[in-house]
Structures are given as C-alpha cells and as structure tokens.
C-alpha cells in the first residue's frame, strides 16, 4: 500500500451542537444517514433551563362614563309667524346665556331650529344639545332651567356614554394589572423557597372579557317611573377583565462575599 493511499480517510459522523436543530441527521460515506450525536447539557445548563416559575394573574377594572348629553327642546305655535319665532328665540337666548354663565363651553353646545306651518298656524321648535363632563353641574343647570322656564320647555333625561378610546384604555389597564398581579405572585413564591425572581421569559394574555354594568335587581324600575341619575351611571359603567400566564426565570440566592 502506498503512502498516499494510507493517508486517505472518510468521516462517518459529524458532531453538531444540540442547538443546531436544522442538522438532526448527518450523511455517512455511503449516502446513508445516522442521527446526530447530541452534546449533553452541562450540569449548570440543565439547572438553569429547569429553573422557572409559571404563574397566572387576573385583574378586573371598571370605568364610569365620562360624558353625558342633555337635550333641551323649546317650541311655540302661533297664528303669526313672527310671534312663534319671537317666543322661541326669547327662551332660547335665556338658555344659552345660562349655559355661558355656568361655564359651559360653546363647542359643547349645539342648537338646531325647525320652522313649519301647521294647518292655519306656524310652529317653531328649537333644540339645544349640551355635552357635559361634570355631572354635578349638569344636574344644577337642568334643575335651574326647569324652575325658571314654563312647561313648553322639555328637558330630556341625560344619556351617559364613554369617549372614543376609553374602552381600549380599559382593556390595556386590565392586562397590565393582571401582569403585575402575576409578578407579585411569582415574587412571593420565590421568597418562600429562598430564591430570586429573574426576568420574564413568556407573557401571554389568555382571556379577556368586557361587559356593561346593570342596575341591581333590588332597585327595580317599578319603584320609580324612570331610573335615577346614579342608576344610569351605574348602567353605563363598563368593566374589563384579563387573565394572563407568565413564565419567570428563577435565580439562586447570591452568596455574600466575606470580607477579610
């Protein structure tokens, strides 16, 4: 056998790191495949990979409506068109002046007018839609107008609602509080077993729910002709709940170095 022939060799198996999962199998000289040899994890790596704490966290938050709208309607029917207009405009001016004096901004007030002929008379109707952010002020203004104006002025019941984006903010808040509760739970577990809580490895929101509050059963509408303001606010209150699953890394307690 020549020296050149003695030096020829062939590789049968190539060792690859366990992390190289794209190379599970390796070719041998005959074109066949053999499973790759996996490098065993060191004791430190095995200990680190198994040191996790899995916890769930829940939270429920709510938000009352932040806006209310009230409609004030003024109407008059007269044989003369000018008289009908004069009657409505006089009370309309009084309403708008009252709103200005009470600090209601003009952008929160919308006035619409409708004038038509009814048989042999003229009918004019005006509506003032007012948006309130302070519900106490709303009640005071409505009570004042009822007292000062006659029965031809009709004030609607307030309609409570939420500004755009408030529901999304509530969802976000519920998720954040649920994650915080999960972190506190994991922190307590680690403290109990003498370990240190590490960074989060996985945060997953598993469930979300939203609903509107309802009037309690014992506050039956039969007790009054219409719901009270507080009942309306409670009915318009929205709730959001979130449940999350979080995996945290767990570290051992660091030993304090002794100073010599």
PDB file of C-alpha atoms in Angstrom:
ATOM      1  CA  UNK A   1       0.000   0.000   0.000  1.00  0.00           C
ATOM      2  CA  UNK A   2       1.394   3.377  -0.980  1.00  0.00           C
ATOM      3  CA  UNK A   3       1.840   6.242   1.500  1.00  0.00           C
ATOM      4  CA  UNK A   4      -0.756   8.280  -0.404  1.00  0.00           C
ATOM      5  CA  UNK A   5      -3.371   5.540  -0.064  1.00  0.00           C
ATOM      6  CA  UNK A   6      -2.679   5.147   3.663  1.00  0.00           C
ATOM      7  CA  UNK A   7      -3.421   8.784   4.313  1.00  0.00           C
ATOM      8  CA  UNK A   8      -6.942   8.687   2.806  1.00  0.00           C
ATOM      9  CA  UNK A   9      -9.745   8.735   5.382  1.00  0.00           C
ATOM     10  CA  UNK A  10     -13.515   9.250   5.463  1.00  0.00           C
ATOM     11  CA  UNK A  11     -15.773  10.959   8.031  1.00  0.00           C
ATOM     12  CA  UNK A  12     -18.691   8.837   9.169  1.00  0.00           C
ATOM     13  CA  UNK A  13     -20.359  11.121  11.800  1.00  0.00           C
ATOM     14  CA  UNK A  14     -20.072  14.842  12.357  1.00  0.00           C
ATOM     15  CA  UNK A  15     -20.749  16.162  15.867  1.00  0.00           C
ATOM     16  CA  UNK A  16     -23.054  19.197  15.890  1.00  0.00           C
ATOM     17  CA  UNK A  17     -24.245  21.334  18.797  1.00  0.00           C
ATOM     18  CA  UNK A  18     -27.666  20.444  20.154  1.00  0.00           C
ATOM     19  CA  UNK A  19     -28.809  23.964  19.346  1.00  0.00           C
ATOM     20  CA  UNK A  20     -28.254  23.285  15.603  1.00  0.00           C
ATOM     21  CA  UNK A  21     -31.660  21.630  15.182  1.00  0.00           C
ATOM     22  CA  UNK A  22     -31.536  22.094  11.414  1.00  0.00           C
ATOM     23  CA  UNK A  23     -28.928  19.342  11.226  1.00  0.00           C
ATOM     24  CA  UNK A  24     -30.646  16.475  13.051  1.00  0.00           C
ATOM     25  CA  UNK A  25     -29.158  13.902  10.646  1.00  0.00           C
ATOM     26  CA  UNK A  26     -25.731  13.668   9.047  1.00  0.00           C
ATOM     27  CA  UNK A  27     -24.527  11.877   5.944  1.00  0.00           C
ATOM     28  CA  UNK A  28     -22.070   8.994   6.098  1.00  0.00           C
ATOM     29  CA  UNK A  29     -19.860   7.809   3.269  1.00  0.00           C
ATOM     30  CA  UNK A  30     -22.424   5.509   1.680  1.00  0.00           C
ATOM     31  CA  UNK A  31     -25.053   8.191   1.416  1.00  0.00           C
ATOM     32  CA  UNK A  32     -26.920   6.786   4.437  1.00  0.00           C
ATOM     33  CA  UNK A  33     -27.886   8.908   7.382  1.00  0.00           C
ATOM     34  CA  UNK A  34     -27.208   8.462  11.055  1.00  0.00           C
ATOM     35  CA  UNK A  35     -28.759  10.503  13.868  1.00  0.00           C
ATOM     36  CA  UNK A  36     -26.544  13.308  15.025  1.00  0.00           C
ATOM     37  CA  UNK A  37     -24.847  12.851  18.355  1.00  0.00           C
ATOM     38  CA  UNK A  38     -26.292  15.348  20.846  1.00  0.00           C
ATOM     39  CA  UNK A  39     -23.983  17.085  23.212  1.00  0.00           C
ATOM     40  CA  UNK A  40     -25.184  16.504  26.747  1.00  0.00           C
ATOM     41  CA  UNK A  41     -26.039  19.648  28.671  1.00  0.00           C
ATOM     42  CA  UNK A  42     -23.665  20.566  31.437  1.00  0.00           C
ATOM     43  CA  UNK A  43     -24.984  20.434  34.984  1.00  0.00           C
ATOM     44  CA  UNK A  44     -25.093  24.241  35.092  1.00  0.00           C
ATOM     45  CA  UNK A  45     -27.067  24.424  31.825  1.00  0.00           C
ATOM     46  CA  UNK A  46     -29.514  21.743  32.934  1.00  0.00           C
ATOM     47  CA  UNK A  47     -30.068  23.507  36.225  1.00  0.00           C
ATOM     48  CA  UNK A  48     -30.626  26.863  34.507  1.00  0.00           C
ATOM     49  CA  UNK A  49     -33.066  25.512  31.907  1.00  0.00           C
ATOM     50  CA  UNK A  50     -35.300  23.961  34.576  1.00  0.00           C
ATOM     51  CA  UNK A  51     -35.319  26.882  36.991  1.00  0.00           C
ATOM     52  CA  UNK A  52     -38.589  28.543  36.034  1.00  0.00           C
ATOM     53  CA  UNK A  53     -41.780  29.525  37.796  1.00  0.00           C
ATOM     54  CA  UNK A  54     -45.112  29.515  35.959  1.00  0.00           C
ATOM     55  CA  UNK A  55     -47.913  31.671  37.361  1.00  0.00           C
ATOM     56  CA  UNK A  56     -51.239  33.119  36.253  1.00  0.00           C
ATOM     57  CA  UNK A  57     -52.622  36.534  37.103  1.00  0.00           C
ATOM     58  CA  UNK A  58     -56.097  38.031  36.874  1.00  0.00           C
ATOM     59  CA  UNK A  59     -57.477  41.538  37.154  1.00  0.00           C
ATOM     60  CA  UNK A  60     -60.806  43.321  36.806  1.00  0.00           C
ATOM     61  CA  UNK A  61     -61.121  47.074  36.314  1.00  0.00           C
ATOM     62  CA  UNK A  62     -64.046  49.384  35.621  1.00  0.00           C
ATOM     63  CA  UNK A  63     -64.686  52.887  34.342  1.00  0.00           C
ATOM     64  CA  UNK A  64     -67.719  55.112  34.802  1.00  0.00           C
ATOM     65  CA  UNK A  65     -68.983  57.125  31.824  1.00  0.00           C
ATOM     66  CA  UNK A  66     -67.110  60.398  31.321  1.00  0.00           C
ATOM     67  CA  UNK A  67     -69.682  62.232  29.174  1.00  0.00           C
ATOM     68  CA  UNK A  68     -73.398  62.988  29.350  1.00  0.00           C
ATOM     69  CA  UNK A  69     -75.678  64.632  26.830  1.00  0.00           C
ATOM     70  CA  UNK A  70     -78.909  66.504  27.567  1.00  0.00           C
ATOM     71  CA  UNK A  71     -81.372  67.898  25.026  1.00  0.00           C
ATOM     72  CA  UNK A  72     -83.487  70.970  25.845  1.00  0.00           C
ATOM     73  CA  UNK A  73     -86.462  71.484  23.490  1.00  0.00           C
ATOM     74  CA  UNK A  74     -88.383  74.732  23.107  1.00  0.00           C
ATOM     75  CA  UNK A  75     -91.499  75.045  20.931  1.00  0.00           C
ATOM     76  CA  UNK A  76     -94.256  77.518  20.137  1.00  0.00           C
ATOM     77  CA  UNK A  77     -97.310  77.546  17.879  1.00  0.00           C
ATOM     78  CA  UNK A  78     -98.783  80.922  16.884  1.00  0.00           C
ATOM     79  CA  UNK A  79    -101.088  82.264  14.208  1.00  0.00           C
ATOM     80  CA  UNK A  80     -98.418  84.782  13.211  1.00  0.00           C
ATOM     81  CA  UNK A  81     -95.008  83.511  12.111  1.00  0.00           C
ATOM     82  CA  UNK A  82     -93.167  86.370  13.797  1.00  0.00           C
ATOM     83  CA  UNK A  83     -94.834  85.630  17.144  1.00  0.00           C
ATOM     84  CA  UNK A  84     -93.834  81.978  17.029  1.00  0.00           C
ATOM     85  CA  UNK A  85     -90.230  82.893  16.232  1.00  0.00           C
ATOM     86  CA  UNK A  86     -90.117  85.564  18.916  1.00  0.00           C
ATOM     87  CA  UNK A  87     -91.449  83.211  21.606  1.00  0.00           C
ATOM     88  CA  UNK A  88     -88.910  80.517  20.863  1.00  0.00           C
ATOM     89  CA  UNK A  89     -85.917  82.832  20.363  1.00  0.00           C
ATOM     90  CA  UNK A  90     -86.569  84.635  23.648  1.00  0.00           C
ATOM     91  CA  UNK A  91     -86.366  81.396  25.669  1.00  0.00           C
ATOM     92  CA  UNK A  92     -83.548  80.110  23.521  1.00  0.00           C
ATOM     93  CA  UNK A  93     -81.446  83.178  24.349  1.00  0.00           C
ATOM     94  CA  UNK A  94     -82.148  82.669  28.027  1.00  0.00           C
ATOM     95  CA  UNK A  95     -80.959  79.059  27.872  1.00  0.00           C
ATOM     96  CA  UNK A  96     -77.729  79.859  26.014  1.00  0.00           C
ATOM     97  CA  UNK A  97     -76.939  82.752  28.382  1.00  0.00           C
ATOM     98  CA  UNK A  98     -77.462  80.473  31.378  1.00  0.00           C
ATOM     99  CA  UNK A  99     -75.045  77.927  29.906  1.00  0.00           C
ATOM    100  CA  UNK A 100     -72.407  80.592  29.308  1.00  0.00           C
ATOM    101  CA  UNK A 101     -72.751  81.909  32.862  1.00  0.00           C
ATOM    102  CA  UNK A 102     -72.315  78.373  34.225  1.00  0.00           C
ATOM    103  CA  UNK A 103     -69.075  77.917  32.291  1.00  0.00           C
ATOM    104  CA  UNK A 104     -70.295  75.542  29.577  1.00  0.00           C
ATOM    105  CA  UNK A 105     -68.026  75.901  26.551  1.00  0.00           C
ATOM    106  CA  UNK A 106     -69.632  76.812  23.222  1.00  0.00           C
ATOM    107  CA  UNK A 107     -68.109  73.765  21.492  1.00  0.00           C
ATOM    108  CA  UNK A 108     -70.187  71.581  23.828  1.00  0.00           C
ATOM    109  CA  UNK A 109     -73.463  73.243  22.773  1.00  0.00           C
ATOM    110  CA  UNK A 110     -75.336  72.546  19.515  1.00  0.00           C
ATOM    111  CA  UNK A 111     -78.500  74.446  18.545  1.00  0.00           C
ATOM    112  CA  UNK A 112     -80.909  73.353  15.803  1.00  0.00           C
ATOM    113  CA  UNK A 113     -84.111  75.146  14.692  1.00  0.00           C
ATOM    114  CA  UNK A 114     -87.138  73.892  12.789  1.00  0.00           C
ATOM    115  CA  UNK A 115     -89.933  76.127  11.458  1.00  0.00           C
ATOM    116  CA  UNK A 116     -93.052  74.837   9.706  1.00  0.00           C
ATOM    117  CA  UNK A 117     -96.712  75.599   9.051  1.00  0.00           C
ATOM    118  CA  UNK A 118     -99.342  73.538  10.876  1.00  0.00           C
ATOM    119  CA  UNK A 119    -102.800  73.986   9.347  1.00  0.00           C
ATOM    120  CA  UNK A 120    -103.583  77.694   9.822  1.00  0.00           C
ATOM    121  CA  UNK A 121    -100.767  78.343  12.329  1.00  0.00           C
ATOM    122  CA  UNK A 122     -96.984  78.440  12.449  1.00  0.00           C
ATOM    123  CA  UNK A 123     -94.938  76.104  14.593  1.00  0.00           C
ATOM    124  CA  UNK A 124     -91.309  76.639  15.551  1.00  0.00           C
ATOM    125  CA  UNK A 125     -89.175  74.270  17.553  1.00  0.00           C
ATOM    126  CA  UNK A 126     -85.580  74.578  18.715  1.00  0.00           C
ATOM    127  CA  UNK A 127     -83.337  72.003  20.354  1.00  0.00           C
ATOM    128  CA  UNK A 128     -80.228  72.657  22.412  1.00  0.00           C
ATOM    129  CA  UNK A 129     -77.931  69.623  22.792  1.00  0.00           C
ATOM    130  CA  UNK A 130     -75.450  70.036  25.638  1.00  0.00           C
ATOM    131  CA  UNK A 131     -72.497  67.782  26.379  1.00  0.00           C
ATOM    132  CA  UNK A 132     -71.341  67.731  29.999  1.00  0.00           C
ATOM    133  CA  UNK A 133     -68.169  66.416  31.580  1.00  0.00           C
ATOM    134  CA  UNK A 134     -69.221  67.430  35.114  1.00  0.00           C
ATOM    135  CA  UNK A 135     -72.362  65.619  36.128  1.00  0.00           C
ATOM    136  CA  UNK A 136     -72.980  67.755  39.209  1.00  0.00           C
ATOM    137  CA  UNK A 137     -73.010  70.893  37.076  1.00  0.00           C
ATOM    138  CA  UNK A 138     -75.362  69.165  34.635  1.00  0.00           C
ATOM    139  CA  UNK A 139     -77.913  68.461  37.356  1.00  0.00           C
ATOM    140  CA  UNK A 140     -77.726  72.012  38.718  1.00  0.00           C
ATOM    141  CA  UNK A 141     -78.289  73.568  35.279  1.00  0.00           C
ATOM    142  CA  UNK A 142     -81.186  71.248  34.443  1.00  0.00           C
ATOM    143  CA  UNK A 143     -82.887  71.942  37.780  1.00  0.00           C
ATOM    144  CA  UNK A 144     -82.439  75.694  37.289  1.00  0.00           C
ATOM    145  CA  UNK A 145     -83.981  75.646  33.795  1.00  0.00           C
ATOM    146  CA  UNK A 146     -86.939  73.572  34.993  1.00  0.00           C
ATOM    147  CA  UNK A 147     -87.562  76.137  37.724  1.00  0.00           C
ATOM    148  CA  UNK A 148     -87.231  79.243  35.552  1.00  0.00           C
ATOM    149  CA  UNK A 149     -88.926  78.171  32.312  1.00  0.00           C
ATOM    150  CA  UNK A 150     -92.512  77.119  31.642  1.00  0.00           C
ATOM    151  CA  UNK A 151     -93.831  73.705  30.641  1.00  0.00           C
ATOM    152  CA  UNK A 152     -93.246  74.386  26.935  1.00  0.00           C
ATOM    153  CA  UNK A 153     -89.554  73.719  27.610  1.00  0.00           C
ATOM    154  CA  UNK A 154     -88.816  69.987  27.777  1.00  0.00           C
ATOM    155  CA  UNK A 155     -85.522  68.668  29.183  1.00  0.00           C
ATOM    156  CA  UNK A 156     -84.583  65.111  28.282  1.00  0.00           C
ATOM    157  CA  UNK A 157     -83.078  62.547  30.611  1.00  0.00           C
ATOM    158  CA  UNK A 158     -79.251  62.563  30.456  1.00  0.00           C
ATOM    159  CA  UNK A 159     -77.623  59.988  28.213  1.00  0.00           C
ATOM    160  CA  UNK A 160     -74.284  58.804  29.597  1.00  0.00           C
ATOM    161  CA  UNK A 161     -71.503  57.462  27.392  1.00  0.00           C
ATOM    162  CA  UNK A 162     -67.748  56.974  27.061  1.00  0.00           C
ATOM    163  CA  UNK A 163     -65.377  58.924  24.848  1.00  0.00           C
ATOM    164  CA  UNK A 164     -63.713  57.043  21.953  1.00  0.00           C
ATOM    165  CA  UNK A 165     -60.677  55.072  23.076  1.00  0.00           C
ATOM    166  CA  UNK A 166     -61.777  54.681  26.692  1.00  0.00           C
ATOM    167  CA  UNK A 167     -62.695  51.012  26.209  1.00  0.00           C
ATOM    168  CA  UNK A 168     -59.305  50.241  24.668  1.00  0.00           C
ATOM    169  CA  UNK A 169     -57.560  52.035  27.532  1.00  0.00           C
ATOM    170  CA  UNK A 170     -59.570  49.957  29.992  1.00  0.00           C
ATOM    171  CA  UNK A 171     -58.527  46.717  28.256  1.00  0.00           C
ATOM    172  CA  UNK A 172     -54.900  47.788  28.410  1.00  0.00           C
ATOM    173  CA  UNK A 173     -55.178  48.671  32.088  1.00  0.00           C
ATOM    174  CA  UNK A 174     -56.738  45.276  32.909  1.00  0.00           C
ATOM    175  CA  UNK A 175     -53.879  43.444  31.168  1.00  0.00           C
ATOM    176  CA  UNK A 176     -51.190  45.482  32.912  1.00  0.00           C
ATOM    177  CA  UNK A 177     -52.736  44.939  36.344  1.00  0.00           C
ATOM    178  CA  UNK A 178     -53.041  41.192  35.654  1.00  0.00           C
ATOM    179  CA  UNK A 179     -49.333  41.005  34.730  1.00  0.00           C
ATOM    180  CA  UNK A 180     -48.447  42.944  37.872  1.00  0.00           C
ATOM    181  CA  UNK A 181     -50.506  40.527  39.987  1.00  0.00           C
ATOM    182  CA  UNK A 182     -48.742  37.579  38.354  1.00  0.00           C
ATOM    183  CA  UNK A 183     -45.358  39.165  39.109  1.00  0.00           C
ATOM    184  CA  UNK A 184     -46.330  39.657  42.768  1.00  0.00           C
ATOM    185  CA  UNK A 185     -47.450  36.042  42.987  1.00  0.00           C
ATOM    186  CA  UNK A 186     -44.170  34.778  41.493  1.00  0.00           C
ATOM    187  CA  UNK A 187     -42.199  37.087  43.773  1.00  0.00           C
ATOM    188  CA  UNK A 188     -43.957  35.629  46.799  1.00  0.00           C
ATOM    189  CA  UNK A 189     -43.276  32.056  45.687  1.00  0.00           C
ATOM    190  CA  UNK A 190     -39.565  32.750  45.192  1.00  0.00           C
ATOM    191  CA  UNK A 191     -39.282  34.462  48.556  1.00  0.00           C
ATOM    192  CA  UNK A 192     -40.978  31.476  50.188  1.00  0.00           C
ATOM    193  CA  UNK A 193     -38.497  28.961  48.783  1.00  0.00           C
ATOM    194  CA  UNK A 194     -35.429  31.161  49.199  1.00  0.00           C
ATOM    195  CA  UNK A 195     -34.850  32.019  45.536  1.00  0.00           C
ATOM    196  CA  UNK A 196     -34.578  35.212  43.499  1.00  0.00           C
ATOM    197  CA  UNK A 197     -37.077  36.058  40.789  1.00  0.00           C
ATOM    198  CA  UNK A 198     -35.495  36.767  37.411  1.00  0.00           C
ATOM    199  CA  UNK A 199     -36.704  38.255  34.149  1.00  0.00           C
ATOM    200  CA  UNK A 200     -39.961  37.204  32.459  1.00  0.00           C
ATOM    201  CA  UNK A 201     -39.496  34.587  29.741  1.00  0.00           C
ATOM    202  CA  UNK A 202     -43.079  34.464  28.461  1.00  0.00           C
ATOM    203  CA  UNK A 203     -46.133  36.706  28.921  1.00  0.00           C
ATOM    204  CA  UNK A 204     -49.382  35.518  27.355  1.00  0.00           C
ATOM    205  CA  UNK A 205     -52.856  37.018  27.716  1.00  0.00           C
ATOM    206  CA  UNK A 206     -55.168  34.012  27.734  1.00  0.00           C
ATOM    207  CA  UNK A 207     -58.599  35.568  28.217  1.00  0.00           C
ATOM    208  CA  UNK A 208     -60.304  38.970  28.121  1.00  0.00           C
ATOM    209  CA  UNK A 209     -63.884  39.906  28.955  1.00  0.00           C
ATOM    210  CA  UNK A 210     -65.879  43.129  28.779  1.00  0.00           C
ATOM    211  CA  UNK A 211     -69.388  43.990  29.934  1.00  0.00           C
ATOM    212  CA  UNK A 212     -71.594  46.878  30.943  1.00  0.00           C
ATOM    213  CA  UNK A 213     -72.876  47.251  34.480  1.00  0.00           C
ATOM    214  CA  UNK A 214     -76.565  46.724  35.179  1.00  0.00           C
ATOM    215  CA  UNK A 215     -78.931  48.147  37.754  1.00  0.00           C
ATOM    216  CA  UNK A 216     -79.180  45.907  40.806  1.00  0.00           C
ATOM    217  CA  UNK A 217     -82.215  43.662  41.000  1.00  0.00           C
ATOM    218  CA  UNK A 218     -83.367  45.179  44.261  1.00  0.00           C
ATOM    219  CA  UNK A 219     -83.502  48.602  42.588  1.00  0.00           C
ATOM    220  CA  UNK A 220     -86.420  47.604  40.388  1.00  0.00           C
ATOM    221  CA  UNK A 221     -87.744  50.134  37.861  1.00  0.00           C
ATOM    222  CA  UNK A 222     -91.155  49.508  39.348  1.00  0.00           C
ATOM    223  CA  UNK A 223     -90.191  51.672  42.295  1.00  0.00           C
ATOM    224  CA  UNK A 224     -89.896  54.769  40.074  1.00  0.00           C
ATOM    225  CA  UNK A 225     -91.149  55.918  36.706  1.00  0.00           C
ATOM    226  CA  UNK A 226     -87.584  56.292  35.393  1.00  0.00           C
ATOM    227  CA  UNK A 227     -84.066  55.374  36.583  1.00  0.00           C
ATOM    228  CA  UNK A 228     -82.207  57.864  38.742  1.00  0.00           C
ATOM    229  CA  UNK A 229     -79.011  59.561  37.581  1.00  0.00           C
ATOM    230  CA  UNK A 230     -76.888  57.254  39.723  1.00  0.00           C
ATOM    231  CA  UNK A 231     -78.644  54.206  38.292  1.00  0.00           C
ATOM    232  CA  UNK A 232     -77.994  55.479  34.773  1.00  0.00           C
ATOM    233  CA  UNK A 233     -74.312  55.997  35.578  1.00  0.00           C
ATOM    234  CA  UNK A 234     -74.077  52.501  37.004  1.00  0.00           C
ATOM    235  CA  UNK A 235     -75.743  51.006  33.922  1.00  0.00           C
ATOM    236  CA  UNK A 236     -73.300  52.822  31.624  1.00  0.00           C
ATOM    237  CA  UNK A 237     -70.229  51.734  33.626  1.00  0.00           C
ATOM    238  CA  UNK A 238     -68.024  49.350  31.648  1.00  0.00           C
ATOM    239  CA  UNK A 239     -65.927  46.535  33.117  1.00  0.00           C
ATOM    240  CA  UNK A 240     -62.935  44.682  31.697  1.00  0.00           C
ATOM    241  CA  UNK A 241     -61.218  41.536  32.962  1.00  0.00           C
ATOM    242  CA  UNK A 242     -57.953  39.913  31.901  1.00  0.00           C
ATOM    243  CA  UNK A 243     -56.205  36.634  32.682  1.00  0.00           C
ATOM    244  CA  UNK A 244     -52.526  36.186  31.825  1.00  0.00           C
ATOM    245  CA  UNK A 245     -49.976  33.384  32.004  1.00  0.00           C
ATOM    246  CA  UNK A 246     -46.377  34.345  32.787  1.00  0.00           C
ATOM    247  CA  UNK A 247     -43.160  32.350  32.977  1.00  0.00           C
ATOM    248  CA  UNK A 248     -40.308  33.839  35.003  1.00  0.00           C
ATOM    249  CA  UNK A 249     -36.688  32.855  35.287  1.00  0.00           C
ATOM    250  CA  UNK A 250     -35.615  31.762  38.785  1.00  0.00           C
ATOM    251  CA  UNK A 251     -32.178  32.564  40.142  1.00  0.00           C
ATOM    252  CA  UNK A 252     -30.483  31.230  43.234  1.00  0.00           C
ATOM    253  CA  UNK A 253     -29.755  33.473  46.165  1.00  0.00           C
ATOM    254  CA  UNK A 254     -26.471  35.263  45.649  1.00  0.00           C
ATOM    255  CA  UNK A 255     -23.975  34.432  48.346  1.00  0.00           C
ATOM    256  CA  UNK A 256     -22.456  37.427  50.005  1.00  0.00           C
ATOM    257  CA  UNK A 257     -18.676  37.543  49.800  1.00  0.00           C
ATOM    258  CA  UNK A 258     -16.921  37.574  53.112  1.00  0.00           C
ATOM    259  CA  UNK A 259     -14.580  40.474  53.570  1.00  0.00           C
ATOM    260  CA  UNK A 260     -11.263  39.522  55.172  1.00  0.00           C
TER     261      UNK A 260
END
